[in-house]
Tab-separated table of C-alpha atoms and ligand atoms in Angstrom:
chain	number	residue	atom	x	y	z
A	1	MET	CA	0.017	0.041	0.025
A	2	ALA	CA	1.329	3.378	-1.099
A	3	VAL	CA	1.906	5.420	2.055
A	4	PHE	CA	4.331	8.407	0.862
A	5	ASP	CA	1.983	9.125	-2.083
A	6	HIS	CA	-1.296	9.015	0.178
A	7	ILE	CA	-3.409	12.088	-0.020
A	8	GLU	CA	-3.235	12.312	3.653
A	9	PHE	CA	0.618	11.684	4.224
A	10	ALA	CA	1.202	15.054	5.132
A	11	GLY	CA	5.004	14.662	5.573
A	12	HIS	CA	4.463	12.129	8.610
A	13	GLU	CA	7.676	10.981	10.347
A	14	ARG	CA	6.983	7.249	10.758
A	15	VAL	CA	3.945	5.166	9.833
A	16	ILE	CA	4.388	1.498	11.380
A	17	HIS	CA	2.207	-1.359	10.594
A	18	VAL	CA	1.989	-3.807	13.400
A	19	ALA	CA	0.808	-7.572	13.287
A	20	ASP	CA	0.736	-10.408	15.627
A	21	GLY	CA	-0.371	-13.743	14.592
A	22	VAL	CA	-1.258	-15.078	17.991
A	23	THR	CA	-3.808	-12.487	18.794
A	24	ARG	CA	-4.554	-11.413	15.188
A	25	LEU	CA	-3.476	-7.774	16.003
A	26	ARG	CA	-3.452	-5.610	12.913
A	27	ALA	CA	-2.749	-1.949	13.851
A	28	ILE	CA	-1.255	1.227	12.466
A	29	ILE	CA	0.623	3.805	14.419
A	30	ALA	CA	1.198	7.099	12.713
A	31	ILE	CA	3.597	9.594	13.992
A	32	HIS	CA	3.149	12.856	12.562
A	33	ASP	CA	5.307	15.445	13.872
A	34	ARG	CA	7.753	15.501	17.016
A	35	THR	CA	8.954	19.035	16.816
A	36	LEU	CA	7.045	20.158	20.270
A	37	GLY	CA	7.901	17.026	22.109
A	38	PRO	CA	6.902	13.114	22.162
A	39	ALA	CA	4.021	12.702	19.836
A	40	VAL	CA	0.677	11.824	21.614
A	41	GLY	CA	-2.460	10.386	20.218
A	42	GLY	CA	-5.187	7.899	21.364
A	43	CYS	CA	-5.978	4.311	20.049
A	44	ARG	CA	-8.887	3.705	18.087
A	45	ILE	CA	-10.481	0.051	17.685
A	46	TYR	CA	-12.523	0.253	14.807
A	47	PRO	CA	-13.781	-2.535	12.247
A	48	TYR	CA	-12.586	-0.534	9.196
A	49	ALA	CA	-13.629	-2.223	6.005
A	50	THR	CA	-10.307	-1.880	4.357
A	51	GLU	CA	-6.992	-1.125	5.481
A	52	THR	CA	-6.828	1.877	3.241
A	53	GLY	CA	-9.639	3.369	5.220
A	54	ALA	CA	-7.943	2.641	8.359
A	55	LEU	CA	-4.840	4.306	6.901
A	56	SER	CA	-6.674	7.224	5.730
A	57	ASP	CA	-8.215	7.617	9.122
A	58	VAL	CA	-4.858	7.262	11.294
A	59	LEU	CA	-3.143	9.730	9.193
A	60	ARG	CA	-5.645	12.532	9.482
A	61	LEU	CA	-6.132	11.895	12.969
A	62	SER	CA	-2.573	11.921	13.601
A	63	LYS	CA	-2.018	15.228	11.798
A	64	GLY	CA	-5.023	16.957	13.745
A	65	MET	CA	-3.084	15.997	16.943
A	66	THR	CA	-0.098	17.852	15.675
A	67	TYR	CA	-2.241	20.875	15.472
A	68	LYS	CA	-4.202	20.161	18.618
A	69	THR	CA	-1.290	19.943	20.744
A	70	ALA	CA	0.571	23.067	19.274
A	71	LEU	CA	-2.539	25.437	19.777
A	72	ALA	CA	-3.112	24.237	23.134
A	73	GLY	CA	0.459	25.045	24.124
A	74	LEU	CA	1.563	21.686	25.178
A	75	PRO	CA	5.082	20.262	24.717
A	76	PHE	CA	3.769	17.200	22.757
A	77	GLY	CA	3.908	16.282	19.049
A	78	GLY	CA	1.021	14.565	17.204
A	79	ALA	CA	0.219	10.882	16.430
A	80	LYS	CA	-2.558	8.322	16.360
A	81	SER	CA	-3.099	4.651	16.251
A	82	VAL	CA	-5.964	2.548	14.932
A	83	ILE	CA	-6.616	-1.244	15.563
A	84	ILE	CA	-8.349	-2.690	12.868
A	85	ALA	CA	-11.062	-5.140	14.642
A	86	ASP	CA	-14.580	-5.234	15.824
A	87	PRO	CA	-14.627	-3.915	19.239
A	88	ALA	CA	-16.416	-6.961	20.207
A	89	ASP	CA	-13.337	-9.186	19.645
A	90	LYS	CA	-11.220	-6.611	21.859
A	91	THR	CA	-9.190	-8.865	24.485
A	92	PRO	CA	-6.463	-8.139	27.015
A	93	GLU	CA	-4.139	-10.049	24.792
A	94	LEU	CA	-4.922	-8.055	22.013
A	95	ILE	CA	-4.135	-4.812	23.815
A	96	ARG	CA	-1.058	-6.076	25.244
A	97	ALA	CA	0.057	-7.002	21.971
A	98	PHE	CA	-0.514	-3.700	20.853
A	99	GLY	CA	1.186	-2.220	23.900
A	100	ALA	CA	4.265	-4.167	23.442
A	101	ALA	CA	4.631	-2.089	19.991
A	102	VAL	CA	3.981	0.714	21.648
A	103	ASN	CA	6.797	0.111	24.215
A	104	GLU	CA	9.477	-0.662	21.489
A	105	LEU	CA	9.054	3.178	20.447
A	106	ASN	CA	10.764	4.153	23.745
A	107	GLY	CA	8.423	7.093	24.439
A	108	GLN	CA	8.412	8.685	20.997
A	109	TYR	CA	4.716	7.795	21.039
A	110	TRP	CA	2.440	8.030	24.171
A	111	THR	CA	-1.236	6.716	23.715
A	112	GLY	CA	-4.541	6.427	25.562
A	113	GLU	CA	-8.441	6.604	25.213
A	114	ASP	CA	-10.301	6.739	21.822
A	115	ILE	CA	-13.315	5.566	20.293
A	116	ASN	CA	-13.819	1.782	21.597
A	117	PHE	CA	-10.482	2.106	23.774
A	118	GLY	CA	-11.299	3.152	27.470
A	119	THR	CA	-9.453	3.839	30.812
A	120	ALA	CA	-9.990	-0.075	31.614
A	121	ASP	CA	-8.135	-0.639	28.234
A	122	ALA	CA	-5.372	2.012	29.018
A	123	GLU	CA	-4.919	0.118	32.461
A	124	VAL	CA	-4.416	-3.167	30.319
A	125	LEU	CA	-2.014	-1.333	27.948
A	126	ALA	CA	0.137	0.328	31.216
A	127	SER	CA	0.822	-3.617	32.235
A	128	VAL	CA	3.268	-3.650	29.330
A	129	THR	CA	4.338	-0.170	28.667
A	130	PRO	CA	4.543	3.146	30.787
A	131	TYR	CA	3.858	5.362	27.574
A	132	VAL	CA	-0.135	5.630	28.715
A	133	LEU	CA	-2.112	8.667	29.196
A	134	GLY	CA	-5.329	8.931	30.784
A	135	ARG	CA	-4.846	6.342	33.576
A	136	THR	CA	-7.017	5.809	36.259
A	137	LYS	CA	-5.018	3.814	38.549
A	138	GLY	CA	-2.304	5.206	41.098
A	139	ALA	CA	-1.812	8.404	42.850
A	140	ALA	CA	-2.374	11.721	40.984
A	141	ARG	CA	-3.518	10.116	37.588
A	142	SER	CA	-5.443	12.253	34.969
A	143	GLY	CA	-8.646	9.447	34.354
A	144	ASP	CA	-11.144	9.596	32.071
A	145	PRO	CA	-10.597	12.384	29.411
A	146	SER	CA	-14.076	12.740	28.419
A	147	PRO	CA	-15.398	15.363	31.056
A	148	PHE	CA	-12.341	17.519	30.260
A	149	THR	CA	-12.935	17.029	26.678
A	150	ALA	CA	-16.622	18.018	27.286
A	151	ALA	CA	-15.466	21.168	29.102
A	152	GLY	CA	-13.103	22.388	26.424
A	153	VAL	CA	-16.158	22.044	23.676
A	154	PHE	CA	-18.394	23.782	26.365
A	155	ALA	CA	-15.586	26.531	26.623
A	156	GLY	CA	-15.332	26.721	22.615
A	157	MET	CA	-19.210	27.042	22.691
A	158	LYS	CA	-18.995	30.216	24.842
A	159	GLY	CA	-16.122	31.770	22.785
A	160	ALA	CA	-18.100	31.197	19.429
A	161	LEU	CA	-21.473	32.504	21.143
A	162	HIS	CA	-19.419	35.581	22.342
A	163	HIS	CA	-18.382	36.008	18.510
A	164	VAL	CA	-21.904	35.510	16.845
A	165	PHE	CA	-24.100	37.041	19.749
A	166	GLY	CA	-21.844	39.288	21.618
A	167	SER	CA	-22.492	37.337	24.769
A	168	SER	CA	-21.161	33.893	25.838
A	169	ASP	CA	-24.198	33.131	28.081
A	170	LEU	CA	-25.590	29.688	27.256
A	171	ALA	CA	-28.886	30.472	29.230
A	172	GLY	CA	-31.624	30.255	26.699
A	173	ARG	CA	-29.595	28.764	24.061
A	174	ARG	CA	-30.645	25.709	22.205
A	175	VAL	CA	-27.936	23.014	21.524
A	176	ALA	CA	-28.499	19.830	19.001
A	177	ILE	CA	-25.772	17.307	20.305
A	178	GLN	CA	-25.148	14.371	17.723
A	179	GLY	CA	-23.902	11.446	19.692
A	180	ILE	CA	-24.732	11.348	23.155
A	181	GLY	CA	-21.833	9.084	24.451
A	182	ASN	CA	-19.091	9.967	26.732
A	183	VAL	CA	-18.196	13.474	25.808
A	184	GLY	CA	-21.951	14.112	24.488
A	185	TYR	CA	-23.487	13.396	27.732
A	186	ASN	CA	-21.110	15.377	29.911
A	187	LEU	CA	-21.509	18.326	27.668
A	188	ALA	CA	-25.274	18.074	27.685
A	189	ARG	CA	-24.980	18.375	31.342
A	190	LEU	CA	-22.818	21.417	31.136
A	191	VAL	CA	-25.187	23.096	28.732
A	192	THR	CA	-28.439	22.303	30.823
A	193	GLU	CA	-26.529	23.297	34.143
A	194	ALA	CA	-25.895	26.600	32.299
A	195	GLY	CA	-29.683	27.059	31.534
A	196	GLY	CA	-29.525	25.953	27.884
A	197	THR	CA	-31.813	23.461	26.381
A	198	ILE	CA	-30.870	20.222	24.170
A	199	VAL	CA	-32.047	17.959	21.529
A	200	VAL	CA	-29.821	14.867	21.118
A	201	SER	CA	-29.524	11.886	18.846
A	202	ASP	CA	-27.795	8.571	18.919
A	203	VAL	CA	-28.049	5.307	17.341
A	204	ARG	CA	-28.256	3.700	20.794
A	205	ALA	CA	-31.468	4.243	22.514
A	206	GLU	CA	-30.505	3.726	25.962
A	207	SER	CA	-28.137	6.929	25.601
A	208	THR	CA	-30.842	9.289	24.458
A	209	GLU	CA	-33.310	7.703	27.017
A	210	ARG	CA	-30.728	8.764	29.818
A	211	ALA	CA	-30.690	12.118	28.612
A	212	VAL	CA	-34.250	12.491	28.437
A	213	ARG	CA	-34.552	10.804	31.739
A	214	GLU	CA	-31.653	12.897	33.474
A	215	LEU	CA	-31.375	15.855	31.516
A	216	GLY	CA	-34.930	16.686	30.094
A	217	ALA	CA	-33.406	16.283	26.377
A	218	GLY	CA	-35.600	16.580	23.237
A	219	VAL	CA	-34.764	13.689	20.810
A	220	ALA	CA	-34.230	13.779	17.165
A	221	THR	CA	-33.599	10.522	14.900
A	222	PRO	CA	-29.970	10.432	13.874
A	223	ASP	CA	-30.726	11.679	10.452
A	224	ALA	CA	-33.245	14.576	11.590
A	225	ILE	CA	-30.870	16.162	14.037
A	226	PHE	CA	-29.459	18.078	11.072
A	227	ASP	CA	-32.777	19.651	10.611
A	228	GLU	CA	-33.250	20.816	14.004
A	229	LEU	CA	-33.520	24.765	14.611
A	230	CYS	CA	-30.888	25.481	17.317
A	231	ASP	CA	-28.005	27.851	18.114
A	232	ILE	CA	-25.383	25.247	18.117
A	233	PHE	CA	-25.033	21.991	16.265
A	234	ALA	CA	-22.457	19.925	18.264
A	235	PRO	CA	-20.967	16.687	16.484
A	236	CYS	CA	-19.974	14.301	19.112
A	237	ALA	CA	-20.277	11.112	17.310
A	238	MET	CA	-17.865	10.112	14.412
A	239	GLY	CA	-16.174	12.297	12.030
A	240	ALA	CA	-17.242	13.893	8.468
A	241	THR	CA	-20.820	14.363	9.253
A	242	ILE	CA	-20.549	18.153	8.441
A	243	SER	CA	-20.832	17.643	4.605
A	244	GLU	CA	-22.005	18.905	1.245
A	245	GLU	CA	-25.427	17.153	1.883
A	246	THR	CA	-25.756	18.269	5.698
A	247	VAL	CA	-24.689	21.804	5.531
A	248	PRO	CA	-27.506	23.312	3.734
A	249	ARG	CA	-29.952	21.359	6.140
A	250	LEU	CA	-28.249	23.192	9.245
A	251	LYS	CA	-30.434	25.619	11.139
A	252	SER	CA	-27.810	26.788	13.705
A	253	ARG	CA	-25.517	29.892	13.812
A	254	ILE	CA	-22.333	27.515	15.164
A	255	VAL	CA	-20.935	24.349	14.829
A	256	CYS	CA	-19.040	23.390	17.745
A	257	GLY	CA	-18.567	19.443	18.863
A	258	ALA	CA	-16.056	16.867	20.181
A	259	ALA	CA	-15.769	14.632	17.018
A	260	ASN	CA	-12.350	14.627	15.192
A	261	ASN	CA	-12.304	15.591	11.399
A	262	GLN	CA	-16.101	16.885	11.617
A	263	LEU	CA	-15.466	18.410	8.041
A	264	SER	CA	-16.035	16.011	5.096
A	265	SER	CA	-13.478	17.976	3.215
A	266	PRO	CA	-12.091	21.442	3.317
A	267	GLN	CA	-14.465	22.906	0.993
A	268	VAL	CA	-17.223	22.327	3.562
A	269	GLY	CA	-15.547	24.844	5.504
A	270	GLN	CA	-16.221	27.307	2.837
A	271	MET	CA	-19.858	26.262	2.628
A	272	LEU	CA	-20.287	27.018	6.295
A	273	LEU	CA	-18.620	30.480	5.919
A	274	ASP	CA	-20.885	31.434	3.081
A	275	ARG	CA	-23.942	30.383	4.936
A	276	GLY	CA	-22.830	32.564	7.883
A	277	ILE	CA	-22.473	29.471	10.205
A	278	ALA	CA	-19.538	30.059	12.583
A	279	TYR	CA	-17.444	26.715	12.867
A	280	ALA	CA	-15.341	26.018	15.934
A	281	PRO	CA	-12.396	23.928	14.601
A	282	ASP	CA	-12.648	20.429	16.040
A	283	TYR	CA	-9.022	20.060	17.325
A	284	VAL	CA	-9.047	23.240	19.000
A	285	VAL	CA	-12.111	22.728	20.980
A	286	ASN	CA	-11.539	19.067	21.600
A	287	ALA	CA	-8.248	19.606	23.378
A	288	GLY	CA	-9.470	19.614	27.001
A	289	GLY	CA	-8.990	15.836	27.341
A	290	ILE	CA	-5.201	16.034	26.403
A	291	LEU	CA	-4.729	19.248	28.266
A	292	ASN	CA	-5.850	17.089	31.464
A	293	ALA	CA	-3.763	14.202	30.378
A	294	PHE	CA	-0.650	16.337	30.464
A	295	GLY	CA	0.002	15.469	34.087
A	296	ASP	CA	0.197	11.731	33.358
A	297	PHE	CA	3.264	12.686	31.355
A	298	SER	CA	4.805	15.096	33.534
A	299	GLY	CA	4.101	13.230	36.695
A	300	ASP	CA	2.682	16.091	38.792
A	301	TYR	CA	-1.155	15.793	37.579
A	302	ASP	CA	-3.216	18.763	39.381
A	303	VAL	CA	-6.627	19.279	38.354
A	304	ALA	CA	-6.639	22.923	39.595
A	305	ALA	CA	-3.720	23.917	36.949
A	306	VAL	CA	-5.586	22.276	33.989
A	307	LEU	CA	-9.162	24.091	34.314
A	308	PRO	CA	-7.717	27.423	33.512
A	309	LYS	CA	-5.948	26.109	30.503
A	310	ILE	CA	-9.264	24.471	29.380
A	311	GLU	CA	-11.252	27.776	29.839
A	312	ALA	CA	-8.569	29.258	27.656
A	313	ILE	CA	-10.053	27.554	24.747
A	314	ALA	CA	-12.953	30.114	24.526
A	315	GLY	CA	-10.322	32.732	23.864
A	316	THR	CA	-8.588	30.946	21.018
A	317	VAL	CA	-12.015	30.070	19.436
A	318	GLY	CA	-12.712	33.598	19.459
A	319	GLN	CA	-9.279	34.526	17.761
A	320	ILE	CA	-9.851	32.202	15.052
A	321	LEU	CA	-13.446	33.395	14.387
A	322	GLU	CA	-12.494	36.824	14.386
A	323	GLY	CA	-9.589	36.094	11.956
A	324	SER	CA	-11.840	34.149	9.782
A	325	ALA	CA	-14.324	37.028	9.700
A	326	ARG	CA	-11.983	39.638	8.937
A	327	GLN	CA	-10.012	37.655	6.148
A	328	GLY	CA	-13.266	36.202	4.769
A	329	ARG	CA	-11.498	32.693	5.047
A	330	PRO	CA	-12.695	29.499	6.627
A	331	SER	CA	-11.989	28.937	10.278
A	332	GLY	CA	-10.301	25.798	9.809
A	333	GLU	CA	-7.657	27.633	7.612
A	334	ILE	CA	-6.935	30.448	10.187
A	335	ALA	CA	-6.439	27.693	12.796
A	336	ASP	CA	-4.150	25.553	10.726
A	337	GLU	CA	-1.944	28.614	9.914
A	338	MET	CA	-1.816	29.428	13.563
A	339	ALA	CA	-0.631	25.977	14.445
A	340	GLU	CA	1.756	25.991	11.786
A	341	ARG	CA	3.314	29.322	12.933
A	342	VAL	CA	3.671	27.746	16.344
A	343	LEU	CA	5.571	24.654	14.779
A	344	ALA	CA	7.715	27.035	12.606
A	345	GLU	CA	8.849	29.220	15.267
A	346	ALA	CA	9.800	25.836	17.626
A	347	ARG	CA	11.557	24.700	14.518
A	348	ALA	CA	13.253	28.204	14.086
A	349	ARG	CA	14.186	27.805	17.659
A	350	VAL	CA	15.796	24.427	17.340
A	351	MET	CA	17.892	25.527	14.340
A	352	LYS	CA	19.164	28.629	16.351
A	353	GLY	CA	20.034	26.500	19.166
A	354	SER	CA	21.967	24.107	17.091
A	355	CYS	CA	24.037	26.808	15.013
B	401	NAD	P1	-18.606	7.561	22.486
B	401	NAD	O1	-18.025	6.538	21.602
B	401	NAD	O2	-18.519	7.496	23.835
B	401	NAD	O3	-19.753	8.628	22.079
B	401	NAD	C1	-20.142	8.376	20.617
B	401	NAD	C2	-21.699	8.098	20.462
B	401	NAD	O4	-21.995	8.590	19.243
B	401	NAD	C3	-21.856	6.908	20.977
B	401	NAD	O5	-23.147	7.102	22.073
B	401	NAD	C4	-22.507	6.389	19.887
B	401	NAD	O6	-23.759	5.442	19.843
B	401	NAD	C5	-23.068	7.724	18.863
B	401	NAD	N1	-23.074	7.474	17.339
B	401	NAD	C6	-22.482	6.820	16.435
B	401	NAD	N2	-22.698	6.897	15.309
B	401	NAD	C7	-23.858	7.930	15.405
B	401	NAD	C8	-24.635	8.726	14.484
B	401	NAD	N3	-24.488	8.571	13.437
B	401	NAD	N4	-25.457	9.477	14.980
B	401	NAD	C9	-25.567	9.763	16.314
B	401	NAD	N5	-24.976	9.146	17.171
B	401	NAD	C10	-24.026	8.275	16.900
B	401	NAD	O7	-17.016	8.549	22.013
B	401	NAD	P2	-16.702	9.963	22.928
B	401	NAD	O8	-15.599	9.439	23.763
B	401	NAD	O9	-17.791	10.435	23.537
B	401	NAD	O10	-16.081	10.862	21.646
B	401	NAD	C11	-16.952	11.354	20.735
B	401	NAD	C12	-16.119	11.860	19.832
B	401	NAD	O11	-15.176	12.834	20.150
B	401	NAD	C13	-15.405	10.929	19.018
B	401	NAD	O12	-15.308	11.429	17.674
B	401	NAD	C14	-14.004	11.123	19.501
B	401	NAD	O13	-12.892	10.705	18.695
B	401	NAD	C15	-14.081	12.682	19.860
B	401	NAD	N6	-12.997	13.030	20.916
B	401	NAD	C16	-13.139	12.098	22.135
B	401	NAD	C17	-12.399	12.811	23.145
B	401	NAD	C18	-12.407	12.143	24.448
B	401	NAD	O14	-11.997	12.458	25.495
B	401	NAD	N7	-13.344	11.058	24.629
B	401	NAD	C19	-11.316	13.629	22.747
B	401	NAD	C20	-11.121	14.223	21.710
B	401	NAD	C21	-12.064	13.848	20.512
């Protein structure tokens, strides 16, 4: 399979295929860029239909991690890994075989939670390698990243609301949440606690039922959520749900959610801009989890130090949306340029230091 010519290759430093005959592990680890520090990115378990599909996903997600850590001000590079498997077939042996491959990288790559890979899996991983983020066991561990990711998305919403309406107040605002899983549920709770109302969709009925019961949510079907009249549309399920087909249906002024790679193509960013919908770039607003996990890396986890950094996402979103409005260019382009500037400055410092 061609990697260097892949459309998503984007100058990756290393792309490693891992196989294990005993556990039937098939995984790809993609390390995009380590200019800012060791590369970090979660491990996703997903039954990709093809290896090409898995490669495209891991490359896109890995580059997104480089930009995410750069704009979050973290001393981390970007990476990601995918295990090609049905999550129902996940076993401790499979995870340990993957962990052995992570361990061989000697700290070039740190991993942790992602879709179908939870905190319990992170603990299994930690039995074979120390390069694990989002651990729950032991003193001063960062734990489940999802509530912190939700807090970051919530901060992003406030930044976007301030840009669009001149007030960051959620009271009286209606938010449509697509995917009411770990992040979506925590986000829904924050919105309702702030006086907002929510309408949710999920492919799992038990998830929407819980949101109705506990948070008084309205429910839309997974398809009808795009037609909901609301202030904010929050994609918190899978990527690429904001597309040429769905943008014309949106009835919100803001798109701000946790899912990675929400836009199906860069052109969709221009479509959102043309429709006057402010898009808070995904990798900027979903950085709360990695900001929280930093303590597992540095060994001095302190939640009080993390929360102001997560709050600061509001300001970053405001800055990006202002730049987008001023320049008449999609917010994703503005965010990418800001991240590239952070990386260029770091490279320049390294060059200067080595002269
Ligand atoms: P999750 O698996 O707990 O929740 C996702 C939810 O989306 C599930 O309830 C699932 O049933 C639902 N879903 C799937 N397809 C759907 C569809 N077509 N329509 C509606 N609902 C659908 O995952 P999560 O941890 O909450 O993460 C949500 C998103 O945020 C993912 O894209 C993830 O990559 C991203 N993200 C998560 C974190 C984190 O800390 N958990 C951090 C950064 C980014």
